[in-house]
CSV table of C-alpha atoms in Angstrom, one decimal:
chain,number,residue,atom,x,y,z
A,1,MET,CA,-34.8,-37.2,117.8
A,2,ASN,CA,-36.3,-38.6,114.6
A,3,SER,CA,-39.8,-38.4,116.0
A,4,GLY,CA,-39.7,-34.6,115.9
A,5,GLN,CA,-38.5,-34.4,112.3
A,6,PRO,CA,-42.0,-34.3,110.7
A,7,THR,CA,-43.0,-31.5,113.0
A,8,ILE,CA,-39.9,-29.4,112.2
A,9,THR,CA,-40.5,-30.1,108.5
A,10,PHE,CA,-44.1,-29.0,108.8
A,11,LEU,CA,-43.1,-25.8,110.6
A,12,ILE,CA,-40.6,-24.9,107.9
A,13,PHE,CA,-43.1,-25.5,105.2
A,14,PHE,CA,-45.8,-23.4,107.1
A,15,LEU,CA,-43.4,-20.5,107.6
A,16,SER,CA,-42.4,-20.6,103.9
A,17,LEU,CA,-46.0,-20.6,102.8
A,18,ALA,CA,-46.8,-17.8,105.2
A,19,THR,CA,-43.9,-15.7,103.9
A,20,THR,CA,-45.0,-16.3,100.3
A,21,THR,CA,-48.7,-15.5,101.2
A,22,LEU,CA,-47.6,-12.3,103.0
A,23,SER,CA,-45.5,-11.2,100.1
A,24,SER,CA,-48.4,-11.8,97.7
A,25,SER,CA,-50.8,-10.0,100.0
A,26,ASP,CA,-48.4,-7.1,100.3
A,27,GLN,CA,-48.3,-6.8,96.5
A,28,LEU,CA,-52.1,-7.0,96.4
A,29,ILE,CA,-52.4,-4.3,99.0
A,30,ARG,CA,-49.8,-2.0,97.5
A,31,LEU,CA,-51.3,-1.9,94.0
A,32,PRO,CA,-54.8,-1.0,95.0
A,33,THR,CA,-53.4,1.6,97.5
A,34,ASP,CA,-51.7,3.4,94.7
A,35,HIS,CA,-55.0,3.2,92.7
A,36,LEU,CA,-57.0,4.5,95.6
A,37,PHE,CA,-54.6,7.3,96.3
A,38,CYS,CA,-54.8,8.4,92.7
A,39,GLU,CA,-58.6,8.2,92.7
A,40,SER,CA,-58.6,10.4,95.8
A,41,TRP,CA,-56.0,12.7,94.3
A,42,LYS,CA,-58.2,13.1,91.1
A,43,TYR,CA,-61.2,13.8,93.2
A,44,SER,CA,-59.4,16.5,95.2
A,45,ILE,CA,-58.1,18.3,92.1
A,46,GLU,CA,-61.4,18.2,90.3
A,47,ALA,CA,-63.1,19.6,93.4
A,48,ASN,CA,-60.4,22.3,93.6
A,49,ASP,CA,-59.6,21.1,97.1
A,50,ALA,CA,-55.9,20.7,96.2
A,51,ALA,CA,-55.8,24.3,94.9
A,52,VAL,CA,-52.6,24.9,93.0
A,53,TRP,CA,-50.7,21.9,91.7
A,54,TYR,CA,-48.0,21.6,89.0
A,55,VAL,CA,-47.6,18.1,87.7
A,56,VAL,CA,-49.3,14.7,88.0
A,57,PRO,CA,-47.7,12.7,90.8
A,58,GLU,CA,-45.3,10.1,89.5
A,59,ARG,CA,-47.3,7.3,91.2
A,60,CYS,CA,-50.4,8.4,89.3
A,61,VAL,CA,-49.1,8.6,85.7
A,62,THR,CA,-50.4,5.1,84.9
A,63,PHE,CA,-53.7,5.9,86.5
A,64,VAL,CA,-54.1,9.1,84.4
A,65,LYS,CA,-53.0,7.3,81.3
A,66,GLU,CA,-55.6,4.6,81.8
A,67,TYR,CA,-58.3,7.2,82.7
A,68,MET,CA,-57.7,9.4,79.7
A,69,ASN,CA,-57.6,6.5,77.2
A,70,GLY,CA,-60.3,4.5,78.8
A,71,ASP,CA,-64.1,4.5,79.0
A,72,ARG,CA,-64.2,6.5,82.3
A,73,TYR,CA,-63.1,9.8,80.8
A,74,ARG,CA,-65.6,9.4,78.0
A,75,THR,CA,-68.5,8.5,80.3
A,76,ASP,CA,-67.6,11.3,82.8
A,77,SER,CA,-67.6,13.8,79.9
A,78,GLU,CA,-71.0,12.4,78.6
A,79,VAL,CA,-72.6,12.7,82.0
A,80,VAL,CA,-71.4,16.4,82.3
A,81,ALA,CA,-72.8,17.0,78.8
A,82,ASP,CA,-76.2,15.4,79.8
A,83,TYR,CA,-76.5,17.5,82.9
A,84,THR,CA,-75.6,20.6,80.9
A,85,LEU,CA,-78.3,20.0,78.3
A,86,GLU,CA,-80.8,19.2,81.0
A,87,TYR,CA,-80.3,22.6,82.4
A,88,ALA,CA,-80.0,24.4,79.0
A,89,LYS,CA,-83.5,23.1,78.0
A,90,THR,CA,-85.0,24.9,81.0
A,91,VAL,CA,-83.6,28.3,79.9
A,92,ASN,CA,-86.1,30.5,78.2
A,93,VAL,CA,-84.1,31.5,75.1
A,94,SER,CA,-85.7,34.8,74.1
A,95,GLY,CA,-84.8,34.8,70.4
A,96,ASP,CA,-83.2,38.3,70.5
A,97,GLY,CA,-79.7,36.8,70.1
A,98,LYS,CA,-78.6,37.8,73.6
A,99,ASP,CA,-78.7,34.5,75.3
A,100,VAL,CA,-75.2,33.1,75.1
A,101,TRP,CA,-73.1,30.2,76.2
A,102,VAL,CA,-69.3,30.6,76.8
A,103,PHE,CA,-66.9,27.7,76.0
A,104,ASP,CA,-63.3,27.3,76.9
A,105,ILE,CA,-61.3,25.4,74.2
A,106,ASP,CA,-58.5,23.2,75.4
A,107,GLU,CA,-59.8,20.0,77.1
A,108,THR,CA,-63.3,21.5,76.7
A,109,LEU,CA,-63.9,21.5,73.0
A,110,LEU,CA,-60.6,20.2,71.7
A,111,SER,CA,-58.5,17.4,73.1
A,112,ASN,CA,-54.8,17.8,73.5
A,113,LEU,CA,-54.3,14.2,74.6
A,114,PRO,CA,-52.2,13.4,71.5
A,115,TYR,CA,-49.7,16.0,72.8
A,116,TYR,CA,-49.8,14.7,76.4
A,117,VAL,CA,-49.2,11.1,75.3
A,118,ASN,CA,-45.8,12.3,74.3
A,119,HIS,CA,-45.2,14.5,77.4
A,120,GLY,CA,-45.8,12.2,80.3
A,121,TYR,CA,-49.5,12.6,80.7
A,122,GLY,CA,-49.0,15.8,82.7
A,123,SER,CA,-46.1,14.5,84.8
A,124,GLU,CA,-43.6,16.8,83.0
A,125,VAL,CA,-43.1,20.5,83.7
A,126,PHE,CA,-45.1,22.4,81.0
A,127,ASP,CA,-43.0,23.2,77.9
A,128,GLU,CA,-44.6,26.3,76.4
A,129,LYS,CA,-42.6,26.1,73.1
A,130,ALA,CA,-43.5,22.4,72.5
A,131,PHE,CA,-47.1,23.1,73.2
A,132,ASP,CA,-47.2,26.1,70.9
A,133,GLU,CA,-45.8,23.9,68.1
A,134,TRP,CA,-48.6,21.4,68.8
A,135,VAL,CA,-51.3,24.2,68.7
A,136,ASP,CA,-49.8,25.4,65.5
A,137,SER,CA,-50.4,22.0,63.9
A,138,ALA,CA,-54.1,22.5,64.3
A,139,GLU,CA,-54.7,18.8,64.7
A,140,ALA,CA,-56.4,18.5,68.1
A,141,PRO,CA,-59.5,16.4,67.8
A,142,ALA,CA,-63.0,17.3,69.1
A,143,LEU,CA,-64.1,15.9,72.4
A,144,PRO,CA,-67.2,13.9,71.3
A,145,ALA,CA,-69.4,14.8,74.2
A,146,SER,CA,-68.6,18.5,73.8
A,147,PHE,CA,-69.3,18.4,70.1
A,148,ARG,CA,-72.7,17.0,70.8
A,149,LEU,CA,-73.3,19.6,73.5
A,150,TYR,CA,-72.1,22.4,71.2
A,151,THR,CA,-74.4,21.3,68.4
A,152,GLU,CA,-77.5,21.0,70.6
A,153,LEU,CA,-76.9,24.3,72.3
A,154,GLN,CA,-76.9,26.0,68.9
A,155,GLN,CA,-80.1,24.2,68.0
A,156,LEU,CA,-81.7,25.5,71.2
A,157,GLY,CA,-80.9,29.0,70.1
A,158,PHE,CA,-77.9,29.9,72.2
A,159,LYS,CA,-75.2,32.1,70.7
A,160,ILE,CA,-71.8,30.6,71.2
A,161,PHE,CA,-68.7,32.5,72.4
A,162,LEU,CA,-65.3,30.9,72.8
A,163,LEU,CA,-62.9,32.2,75.5
A,164,THR,CA,-59.5,30.7,75.5
A,165,GLY,CA,-56.2,31.4,77.3
A,166,ARG,CA,-54.4,31.0,74.0
A,167,SER,CA,-52.6,34.1,72.7
A,168,GLU,CA,-53.7,36.3,69.8
A,169,PHE,CA,-50.9,35.1,67.6
A,170,GLN,CA,-52.5,31.7,67.6
A,171,ARG,CA,-55.8,32.9,66.2
A,172,GLU,CA,-55.4,31.5,62.7
A,173,CYS,CA,-54.3,28.0,63.7
A,174,THR,CA,-57.0,27.9,66.5
A,175,ASP,CA,-59.7,28.9,64.1
A,176,ARG,CA,-58.4,26.4,61.6
A,177,ASN,CA,-58.4,23.6,64.2
A,178,LEU,CA,-61.9,24.5,65.4
A,179,GLN,CA,-63.2,24.3,61.8
A,180,TYR,CA,-61.4,21.0,61.2
A,181,ALA,CA,-63.0,19.6,64.4
A,182,GLY,CA,-66.5,20.8,63.4
A,183,PHE,CA,-66.9,23.7,65.8
A,184,THR,CA,-68.4,26.3,63.4
A,185,ASN,CA,-70.7,29.2,63.5
A,186,TYR,CA,-69.6,30.7,66.8
A,187,GLU,CA,-70.1,34.4,67.3
A,188,LYS,CA,-66.6,35.4,68.6
A,189,LEU,CA,-63.3,33.9,69.6
A,190,PHE,CA,-61.6,35.6,72.5
A,191,LEU,CA,-57.8,35.2,72.8
A,192,ARG,CA,-55.2,36.9,75.0
A,193,GLY,CA,-54.0,40.2,73.6
A,194,ASP,CA,-50.9,42.1,74.7
A,195,SER,CA,-52.8,43.8,77.6
A,196,ASP,CA,-53.9,40.3,78.9
A,197,LEU,CA,-50.4,38.8,79.1
A,198,GLY,CA,-49.5,37.9,82.6
A,199,LYS,CA,-53.0,38.0,84.0
A,200,LEU,CA,-54.3,35.0,85.9
A,201,ALA,CA,-56.9,33.1,83.8
A,202,THR,CA,-59.6,33.9,86.4
A,203,LEU,CA,-59.1,37.6,86.0
A,204,TYR,CA,-58.6,37.6,82.2
A,205,LYS,CA,-61.7,35.5,81.6
A,206,SER,CA,-63.8,37.4,84.0
A,207,GLU,CA,-63.0,40.6,82.2
A,208,LYS,CA,-64.0,39.2,78.8
A,209,ARG,CA,-67.3,37.9,80.3
A,210,GLN,CA,-67.9,41.4,81.6
A,211,GLU,CA,-67.4,42.8,78.1
A,212,LEU,CA,-70.2,40.5,76.9
A,213,ILE,CA,-72.5,41.6,79.7
A,214,ASP,CA,-71.7,45.3,79.0
A,215,GLU,CA,-72.8,44.6,75.4
A,216,GLY,CA,-76.1,43.4,76.6
A,217,TYR,CA,-75.6,39.7,76.4
A,218,ARG,CA,-77.0,37.3,79.0
A,219,ILE,CA,-74.5,34.6,79.9
A,220,ARG,CA,-76.8,31.7,80.5
A,221,GLY,CA,-74.1,29.0,80.8
A,222,SER,CA,-70.4,28.3,80.6
A,223,SER,CA,-68.3,25.2,80.2
A,224,GLY,CA,-64.7,24.7,81.0
A,225,ASP,CA,-62.2,22.1,82.3
A,226,GLN,CA,-60.6,24.5,84.8
A,227,TRP,CA,-62.2,26.3,87.7
A,228,SER,CA,-60.5,29.5,86.4
A,229,ASP,CA,-62.7,29.1,83.3
A,230,LEU,CA,-65.7,29.5,85.5
A,231,PHE,CA,-64.9,31.4,88.7
A,232,GLY,CA,-64.4,35.2,89.2
A,233,PHE,CA,-66.8,37.9,88.5
A,234,ALA,CA,-69.4,38.3,85.6
A,235,THR,CA,-70.0,34.6,85.9
A,236,ALA,CA,-72.7,32.6,84.0
A,237,ASP,CA,-76.1,31.8,85.4
A,238,ARG,CA,-74.7,28.3,85.7
A,239,SER,CA,-71.3,26.7,85.0
A,240,PHE,CA,-70.2,23.2,84.2
A,241,LYS,CA,-66.8,21.8,84.8
A,242,LEU,CA,-65.4,19.0,82.6
A,243,PRO,CA,-62.8,16.5,83.9
A,244,ASN,CA,-59.1,17.2,83.4
A,245,PRO,CA,-56.4,15.5,85.5
A,246,LEU,CA,-53.6,16.6,83.1
A,247,TYR,CA,-52.9,20.1,84.3
A,248,TYR,CA,-54.0,23.1,86.4
A,249,ILE,CA,-54.4,26.7,85.4
A,250,PRO,CA,-55.0,29.4,88.1
């Protein structure tokens, strides 16, 4: 009987070690799986494959937080700006003041990250009243890559038009914020008027671009963080989408 004791002891030790190893492996597998899911989720929303979505999945809040506060968001934005300028430098700007670039504002020129830090990084249902209060503070900082792009496009001779989904009653605070962030000398700031309320962003922004075309402007390029900033009719010759995993606007 005693001769089998070492074998039994070894088996108990082996099973204990195996259980511990499996538990550790399970943890190692689960953590990357969440990360991989969130990477794939972000790819799908950026490519517009997911179409309409409302909030950041709970399992991806940490992922979005790390992305928005980390180097990846900055470098993604820089790469988009570089490709944009590469194209812009190929455009023959005529000098007649009719070659224009259209920019969205939120998450395109100005960052609302300070607001979303306090609102779940996009995991909470949108609170219009709270967001309006943030907009009214006029404290949104400039996105560095977009500021560089904005400045260089002006130097290349493009006229700049700003087309935002913000409402007309927010004109003063929006202009104040833009000036504060360094976005100056734009030709016109479009905001939603009474007749635009309730329209999907794709339609509203298409109509405003059409107005520019009807006035003889050539929309050489456009930049936005939503596909609804860029899709529709009366589109730019070429459009560039910036990253934004915080929210979706149809």
